[in-house]
C-alpha cells in the first residue's frame, strides 16, 4: 500500500507499507536454478520461508522546505545575512521499520555421516545440514553473555545434534527435522535525516550547497544475524541404543556478535557553477 503527497505546503511525502509472506525451497542459493537442499530425496523438506521474507515493512520518506526566509511564511521580508542564514533550509527524512531477517540453523556432522559431499557447494558456501528440533522449547533465548557484550540468541535446548551411530554401530542419517530458515532476527528500525541549504554568492552563477546528514539519528541498536552453525559433542549410542557419550545438545554457535551501523554524522559542502 502506497501513499504519496506531492509538494503541499512545502512538504513532499511518500509512505510505502508492505504486508507479505514468501515461501520457497531455493532461496538459500544465490541462483534459484541451482538450489542446494539438505536432502535431495526430500525436496519438500526445504519448503519454508524465503531468505528475503519480510512479513511487514513500512518505509516513510519526506522532504520539507522549512517555512523561513524570503517568500516563506515566516521572515518573508528578511534580507541579507538574516535570509542567508535562516532561509531556504530543507530537511529530508527516511524512516525504515521492518521485520527481522530470516536465518538458517545448521550444524556440521561427522565426516562419515556426510552423505552428500556437494551439500556445501551451493553458491553461498553454506552448510545445509540441519539439527533436530526439541518440542516445547522456544527457539530464541536472547540473553547477554557475561563479560563479552555478545548476545546468545539461539536457545541450545531447542535443538539436538543428530547422532552419528546407533547402538549396533550403523551410521545414522545426518539430516535433522528442523525446517529451513526457522529463525528471524529482531525487527529493524532506523531513521536517517538530512539538512541542506544552497547559499548564493556574489558571483551569480556560483552557488554553495551545505549538507548535514545523520544516519540512524536515534542510534537504535539493530542486531545483526547470529552465527547459525551449531556445535557440540555429537550423541553416541551403545548396545541397546543407550547413550554412551555426549548429549547431542549444542554448546556453541547461535551468538550475535555484531550490529548494524550506529549513529553516523557527516557534513558536506558542494560548489555549483
PDB file of N, CA, C and O in Angstrom, residues 135-187:
ATOM      1  N   UNK A 135      10.842 -30.561  20.876  1.00  0.00           N
ATOM      2  CA  UNK A 135       9.486 -29.996  21.045  1.00  0.00           C
ATOM      3  C   UNK A 135       9.334 -29.265  22.381  1.00  0.00           C
ATOM      4  O   UNK A 135       9.916 -29.661  23.394  1.00  0.00           O
ATOM      5  N   UNK A 136       8.547 -28.205  22.357  1.00  0.00           N
ATOM      6  CA  UNK A 136       8.215 -27.489  23.572  1.00  0.00           C
ATOM      7  C   UNK A 136       9.226 -26.470  24.028  1.00  0.00           C
ATOM      8  O   UNK A 136       9.019 -25.799  25.044  1.00  0.00           O
ATOM      9  N   UNK A 137      10.318 -26.325  23.298  1.00  0.00           N
ATOM     10  CA  UNK A 137      11.357 -25.361  23.677  1.00  0.00           C
ATOM     11  C   UNK A 137      11.312 -24.143  22.747  1.00  0.00           C
ATOM     12  O   UNK A 137      11.199 -24.294  21.527  1.00  0.00           O
ATOM     13  N   UNK A 138      11.409 -22.929  23.302  1.00  0.00           N
ATOM     14  CA  UNK A 138      11.424 -21.739  22.443  1.00  0.00           C
ATOM     15  C   UNK A 138      12.707 -21.668  21.630  1.00  0.00           C
ATOM     16  O   UNK A 138      13.791 -22.007  22.138  1.00  0.00           O
ATOM     17  N   UNK A 139      12.602 -21.241  20.396  1.00  0.00           N
ATOM     18  CA  UNK A 139      13.753 -21.158  19.505  1.00  0.00           C
ATOM     19  C   UNK A 139      14.734 -20.068  19.946  1.00  0.00           C
ATOM     20  O   UNK A 139      15.950 -20.235  19.880  1.00  0.00           O
ATOM     21  N   UNK A 140      14.190 -18.931  20.388  1.00  0.00           N
ATOM     22  CA  UNK A 140      15.009 -17.772  20.707  1.00  0.00           C
ATOM     23  C   UNK A 140      15.215 -17.647  22.211  1.00  0.00           C
ATOM     24  O   UNK A 140      14.272 -17.774  22.995  1.00  0.00           O
ATOM     25  N   UNK A 141      16.467 -17.362  22.603  1.00  0.00           N
ATOM     26  CA  UNK A 141      16.803 -17.178  24.011  1.00  0.00           C
ATOM     27  C   UNK A 141      17.071 -15.701  24.308  1.00  0.00           C
ATOM     28  O   UNK A 141      16.550 -15.135  25.255  1.00  0.00           O
ATOM     29  N   UNK A 142      17.940 -15.100  23.519  1.00  0.00           N
ATOM     30  CA  UNK A 142      18.220 -13.669  23.586  1.00  0.00           C
ATOM     31  C   UNK A 142      18.646 -13.219  24.994  1.00  0.00           C
ATOM     32  O   UNK A 142      17.964 -12.436  25.657  1.00  0.00           O
ATOM     33  N   UNK A 143      19.792 -13.737  25.426  1.00  0.00           N
ATOM     34  CA  UNK A 143      20.344 -13.345  26.721  1.00  0.00           C
ATOM     35  C   UNK A 143      21.784 -12.881  26.536  1.00  0.00           C
ATOM     36  O   UNK A 143      22.504 -13.363  25.654  1.00  0.00           O
ATOM     37  N   UNK A 144      22.228 -11.954  27.373  1.00  0.00           N
ATOM     38  CA  UNK A 144      23.579 -11.417  27.280  1.00  0.00           C
ATOM     39  C   UNK A 144      24.588 -12.423  27.823  1.00  0.00           C
ATOM     40  O   UNK A 144      24.361 -13.052  28.859  1.00  0.00           O
ATOM     41  N   UNK A 145      25.714 -12.538  27.122  1.00  0.00           N
ATOM     42  CA  UNK A 145      26.785 -13.412  27.578  1.00  0.00           C
ATOM     43  C   UNK A 145      27.704 -12.616  28.496  1.00  0.00           C
ATOM     44  O   UNK A 145      28.244 -11.576  28.103  1.00  0.00           O
ATOM     45  N   UNK A 146      27.872 -13.077  29.707  1.00  0.00           N
ATOM     46  CA  UNK A 146      28.653 -12.351  30.705  1.00  0.00           C
ATOM     47  C   UNK A 146      30.077 -12.103  30.230  1.00  0.00           C
ATOM     48  O   UNK A 146      30.759 -13.001  29.725  1.00  0.00           O
ATOM     49  N   UNK A 147      30.516 -10.846  30.380  1.00  0.00           N
ATOM     50  CA  UNK A 147      31.897 -10.492  30.089  1.00  0.00           C
ATOM     51  C   UNK A 147      32.238 -10.305  28.627  1.00  0.00           C
ATOM     52  O   UNK A 147      33.386 -10.019  28.292  1.00  0.00           O
ATOM     53  N   UNK A 148      31.276 -10.485  27.711  1.00  0.00           N
ATOM     54  CA  UNK A 148      31.595 -10.380  26.286  1.00  0.00           C
ATOM     55  C   UNK A 148      30.829  -9.271  25.584  1.00  0.00           C
ATOM     56  O   UNK A 148      31.285  -8.742  24.575  1.00  0.00           O
ATOM     57  N   UNK A 149      29.643  -8.931  26.087  1.00  0.00           N
ATOM     58  CA  UNK A 149      28.814  -7.956  25.391  1.00  0.00           C
ATOM     59  C   UNK A 149      28.035  -8.575  24.251  1.00  0.00           C
ATOM     60  O   UNK A 149      27.242  -7.896  23.590  1.00  0.00           O
ATOM     61  N   UNK A 150      28.259  -9.871  23.988  1.00  0.00           N
ATOM     62  CA  UNK A 150      27.550 -10.560  22.924  1.00  0.00           C
ATOM     63  C   UNK A 150      26.192 -11.065  23.435  1.00  0.00           C
ATOM     64  O   UNK A 150      25.927 -11.085  24.635  1.00  0.00           O
ATOM     65  N   UNK A 151      25.348 -11.498  22.501  1.00  0.00           N
ATOM     66  CA  UNK A 151      24.015 -11.982  22.849  1.00  0.00           C
ATOM     67  C   UNK A 151      23.853 -13.419  22.373  1.00  0.00           C
ATOM     68  O   UNK A 151      24.096 -13.729  21.199  1.00  0.00           O
ATOM     69  N   UNK A 152      23.479 -14.300  23.298  1.00  0.00           N
ATOM     70  CA  UNK A 152      23.138 -15.671  22.935  1.00  0.00           C
ATOM     71  C   UNK A 152      21.702 -15.642  22.443  1.00  0.00           C
ATOM     72  O   UNK A 152      20.765 -15.499  23.226  1.00  0.00           O
ATOM     73  N   UNK A 153      21.535 -15.775  21.136  1.00  0.00           N
ATOM     74  CA  UNK A 153      20.223 -15.570  20.526  1.00  0.00           C
ATOM     75  C   UNK A 153      19.447 -16.870  20.353  1.00  0.00           C
ATOM     76  O   UNK A 153      18.238 -16.912  20.500  1.00  0.00           O
ATOM     77  N   UNK A 154      20.156 -17.949  20.014  1.00  0.00           N
ATOM     78  CA  UNK A 154      19.503 -19.241  19.795  1.00  0.00           C
ATOM     79  C   UNK A 154      19.532 -20.043  21.093  1.00  0.00           C
ATOM     80  O   UNK A 154      20.552 -20.132  21.778  1.00  0.00           O
ATOM     81  N   UNK A 155      18.409 -20.621  21.429  1.00  0.00           N
ATOM     82  CA  UNK A 155      18.274 -21.451  22.624  1.00  0.00           C
ATOM     83  C   UNK A 155      18.813 -22.849  22.331  1.00  0.00           C
ATOM     84  O   UNK A 155      18.223 -23.599  21.543  1.00  0.00           O
ATOM     85  N   UNK A 156      19.944 -23.208  22.956  1.00  0.00           N
ATOM     86  CA  UNK A 156      20.531 -24.523  22.705  1.00  0.00           C
ATOM     87  C   UNK A 156      19.570 -25.655  23.050  1.00  0.00           C
ATOM     88  O   UNK A 156      19.573 -26.715  22.403  1.00  0.00           O
ATOM     89  N   UNK A 157      18.748 -25.462  24.055  1.00  0.00           N
ATOM     90  CA  UNK A 157      17.833 -26.530  24.489  1.00  0.00           C
ATOM     91  C   UNK A 157      16.760 -26.831  23.452  1.00  0.00           C
ATOM     92  O   UNK A 157      16.056 -27.843  23.556  1.00  0.00           O
ATOM     93  N   UNK A 158      16.620 -25.959  22.448  1.00  0.00           N
ATOM     94  CA  UNK A 158      15.590 -26.157  21.429  1.00  0.00           C
ATOM     95  C   UNK A 158      16.052 -27.090  20.318  1.00  0.00           C
ATOM     96  O   UNK A 158      15.248 -27.451  19.449  1.00  0.00           O
ATOM     97  N   UNK A 159      17.346 -27.490  20.335  1.00  0.00           N
ATOM     98  CA  UNK A 159      17.868 -28.322  19.243  1.00  0.00           C
ATOM     99  C   UNK A 159      18.702 -29.473  19.795  1.00  0.00           C
ATOM    100  O   UNK A 159      19.258 -29.409  20.892  1.00  0.00           O
ATOM    101  N   UNK A 160      18.785 -30.517  18.986  1.00  0.00           N
ATOM    102  CA  UNK A 160      19.656 -31.644  19.289  1.00  0.00           C
ATOM    103  C   UNK A 160      20.399 -32.029  18.015  1.00  0.00           C
ATOM    104  O   UNK A 160      19.796 -32.123  16.942  1.00  0.00           O
ATOM    105  N   UNK A 161      21.705 -32.256  18.159  1.00  0.00           N
ATOM    106  CA  UNK A 161      22.516 -32.641  17.004  1.00  0.00           C
ATOM    107  C   UNK A 161      22.299 -34.126  16.717  1.00  0.00           C
ATOM    108  O   UNK A 161      22.407 -34.955  17.628  1.00  0.00           O
ATOM    109  N   UNK A 162      21.981 -34.487  15.478  1.00  0.00           N
ATOM    110  CA  UNK A 162      21.745 -35.897  15.142  1.00  0.00           C
ATOM    111  C   UNK A 162      22.932 -36.776  15.517  1.00  0.00           C
ATOM    112  O   UNK A 162      24.094 -36.386  15.363  1.00  0.00           O
ATOM    113  N   UNK A 163      22.623 -37.967  16.033  1.00  0.00           N
ATOM    114  CA  UNK A 163      23.674 -38.903  16.448  1.00  0.00           C
ATOM    115  C   UNK A 163      24.422 -39.460  15.238  1.00  0.00           C
ATOM    116  O   UNK A 163      23.900 -39.492  14.117  1.00  0.00           O
ATOM    117  N   UNK A 164      25.648 -39.920  15.494  1.00  0.00           N
ATOM    118  CA  UNK A 164      26.480 -40.465  14.421  1.00  0.00           C
ATOM    119  C   UNK A 164      26.125 -41.924  14.117  1.00  0.00           C
ATOM    120  O   UNK A 164      25.949 -42.314  12.973  1.00  0.00           O
ATOM    121  N   UNK A 165      26.024 -42.741  15.189  1.00  0.00           N
ATOM    122  CA  UNK A 165      25.733 -44.171  15.016  1.00  0.00           C
ATOM    123  C   UNK A 165      24.672 -44.612  16.007  1.00  0.00           C
ATOM    124  O   UNK A 165      24.461 -43.993  17.041  1.00  0.00           O
ATOM    125  N   UNK A 166      24.013 -45.722  15.663  1.00  0.00           N
ATOM    126  CA  UNK A 166      23.089 -46.315  16.626  1.00  0.00           C
ATOM    127  C   UNK A 166      23.844 -47.337  17.475  1.00  0.00           C
ATOM    128  O   UNK A 166      25.063 -47.503  17.346  1.00  0.00           O
ATOM    129  N   UNK A 167      23.125 -48.044  18.359  1.00  0.00           N
ATOM    130  CA  UNK A 167      23.767 -48.994  19.259  1.00  0.00           C
ATOM    131  C   UNK A 167      24.424 -50.162  18.558  1.00  0.00           C
ATOM    132  O   UNK A 167      25.288 -50.828  19.123  1.00  0.00           O
ATOM    133  N   UNK A 168      24.029 -50.438  17.324  1.00  0.00           N
ATOM    134  CA  UNK A 168      24.619 -51.542  16.559  1.00  0.00           C
ATOM    135  C   UNK A 168      25.792 -51.093  15.718  1.00  0.00           C
ATOM    136  O   UNK A 168      26.367 -51.882  14.961  1.00  0.00           O
ATOM    137  N   UNK A 169      26.141 -49.819  15.801  1.00  0.00           N
ATOM    138  CA  UNK A 169      27.264 -49.300  15.031  1.00  0.00           C
ATOM    139  C   UNK A 169      26.913 -48.844  13.638  1.00  0.00           C
ATOM    140  O   UNK A 169      27.798 -48.517  12.845  1.00  0.00           O
ATOM    141  N   UNK A 170      25.633 -48.831  13.319  1.00  0.00           N
ATOM    142  CA  UNK A 170      25.215 -48.388  11.992  1.00  0.00           C
ATOM    143  C   UNK A 170      25.195 -46.866  11.928  1.00  0.00           C
ATOM    144  O   UNK A 170      24.734 -46.193  12.861  1.00  0.00           O
ATOM    145  N   UNK A 171      25.692 -46.321  10.840  1.00  0.00           N
ATOM    146  CA  UNK A 171      25.667 -44.884  10.646  1.00  0.00           C
ATOM    147  C   UNK A 171      24.235 -44.407  10.477  1.00  0.00           C
ATOM    148  O   UNK A 171      23.426 -45.056   9.820  1.00  0.00           O
ATOM    149  N   UNK A 172      23.942 -43.275  11.097  1.00  0.00           N
ATOM    150  CA  UNK A 172      22.596 -42.726  11.042  1.00  0.00           C
ATOM    151  C   UNK A 172      22.531 -41.550  10.066  1.00  0.00           C
ATOM    152  O   UNK A 172      23.558 -40.967   9.700  1.00  0.00           O
ATOM    153  N   UNK A 173      21.336 -41.201   9.676  1.00  0.00           N
ATOM    154  CA  UNK A 173      21.150 -40.079   8.757  1.00  0.00           C
ATOM    155  C   UNK A 173      21.563 -38.771   9.441  1.00  0.00           C
ATOM    156  O   UNK A 173      21.213 -38.527  10.607  1.00  0.00           O
ATOM    157  N   UNK A 174      22.303 -37.914   8.740  1.00  0.00           N
ATOM    158  CA  UNK A 174      22.715 -36.637   9.327  1.00  0.00           C
ATOM    159  C   UNK A 174      21.653 -35.553   9.181  1.00  0.00           C
ATOM    160  O   UNK A 174      21.840 -34.434   9.653  1.00  0.00           O
ATOM    161  N   UNK A 175      20.542 -35.891   8.523  1.00  0.00           N
ATOM    162  CA  UNK A 175      19.530 -34.871   8.244  1.00  0.00           C
ATOM    163  C   UNK A 175      18.558 -34.730   9.414  1.00  0.00           C
ATOM    164  O   UNK A 175      17.805 -35.658   9.728  1.00  0.00           O
ATOM    165  N   UNK A 176      18.577 -33.553  10.046  1.00  0.00           N
ATOM    166  CA  UNK A 176      17.652 -33.303  11.140  1.00  0.00           C
ATOM    167  C   UNK A 176      16.286 -32.885  10.629  1.00  0.00           C
ATOM    168  O   UNK A 176      16.085 -32.674   9.433  1.00  0.00           O
ATOM    169  N   UNK A 177      15.347 -32.738  11.553  1.00  0.00           N
ATOM    170  CA  UNK A 177      13.982 -32.400  11.155  1.00  0.00           C
ATOM    171  C   UNK A 177      13.661 -30.914  11.271  1.00  0.00           C
ATOM    172  O   UNK A 177      12.513 -30.506  11.099  1.00  0.00           O
ATOM    173  N   UNK A 178      14.656 -30.094  11.565  1.00  0.00           N
ATOM    174  CA  UNK A 178      14.424 -28.650  11.621  1.00  0.00           C
ATOM    175  C   UNK A 178      14.116 -28.116  10.233  1.00  0.00           C
ATOM    176  O   UNK A 178      14.687 -28.570   9.236  1.00  0.00           O
ATOM    177  N   UNK A 179      13.208 -27.174  10.156  1.00  0.00           N
ATOM    178  CA  UNK A 179      12.882 -26.575   8.862  1.00  0.00           C
ATOM    179  C   UNK A 179      13.993 -25.630   8.422  1.00  0.00           C
ATOM    180  O   UNK A 179      14.852 -25.232   9.213  1.00  0.00           O
ATOM    181  N   UNK A 180      13.979 -25.265   7.170  1.00  0.00           N
ATOM    182  CA  UNK A 180      14.926 -24.264   6.669  1.00  0.00           C
ATOM    183  C   UNK A 180      14.465 -22.869   7.109  1.00  0.00           C
ATOM    184  O   UNK A 180      13.281 -22.564   7.116  1.00  0.00           O
ATOM    185  N   UNK A 181      15.423 -22.046   7.473  1.00  0.00           N
ATOM    186  CA  UNK A 181      15.135 -20.669   7.910  1.00  0.00           C
ATOM    187  C   UNK A 181      14.096 -20.615   9.032  1.00  0.00           C
ATOM    188  O   UNK A 181      13.089 -19.916   8.927  1.00  0.00           O
ATOM    189  N   UNK A 182      14.314 -21.327  10.136  1.00  0.00           N
ATOM    190  CA  UNK A 182      13.309 -21.301  11.209  1.00  0.00           C
ATOM    191  C   UNK A 182      13.393 -20.047  12.077  1.00  0.00           C
ATOM    192  O   UNK A 182      12.454 -19.732  12.805  1.00  0.00           O
ATOM    193  N   UNK A 183      14.530 -19.343  12.025  1.00  0.00           N
ATOM    194  CA  UNK A 183      14.732 -18.191  12.905  1.00  0.00           C
ATOM    195  C   UNK A 183      14.562 -16.857  12.200  1.00  0.00           C
ATOM    196  O   UNK A 183      14.530 -16.766  10.975  1.00  0.00           O
ATOM    197  N   UNK A 184      14.453 -15.814  13.014  1.00  0.00           N
ATOM    198  CA  UNK A 184      14.334 -14.458  12.485  1.00  0.00           C
ATOM    199  C   UNK A 184      14.960 -13.488  13.490  1.00  0.00           C
ATOM    200  O   UNK A 184      14.766 -13.620  14.699  1.00  0.00           O
ATOM    201  N   UNK A 185      15.725 -12.548  12.991  1.00  0.00           N
ATOM    202  CA  UNK A 185      16.343 -11.559  13.856  1.00  0.00           C
ATOM    203  C   UNK A 185      15.284 -10.573  14.356  1.00  0.00           C
ATOM    204  O   UNK A 185      14.167 -10.529  13.832  1.00  0.00           O
ATOM    205  N   UNK A 186      15.623  -9.752  15.382  1.00  0.00           N
ATOM    206  CA  UNK A 186      14.658  -8.742  15.842  1.00  0.00           C
ATOM    207  C   UNK A 186      14.329  -7.748  14.739  1.00  0.00           C
ATOM    208  O   UNK A 186      15.052  -7.630  13.746  1.00  0.00           O
ATOM    209  N   UNK A 187      13.228  -7.034  14.914  1.00  0.00           N
ATOM    210  CA  UNK A 187      12.806  -6.035  13.927  1.00  0.00           C
ATOM    211  C   UNK A 187      13.885  -4.960  13.752  1.00  0.00           C
ATOM    212  O   UNK A 187      14.686  -4.703  14.645  1.00  0.00           O
TER     213      UNK A 187
END
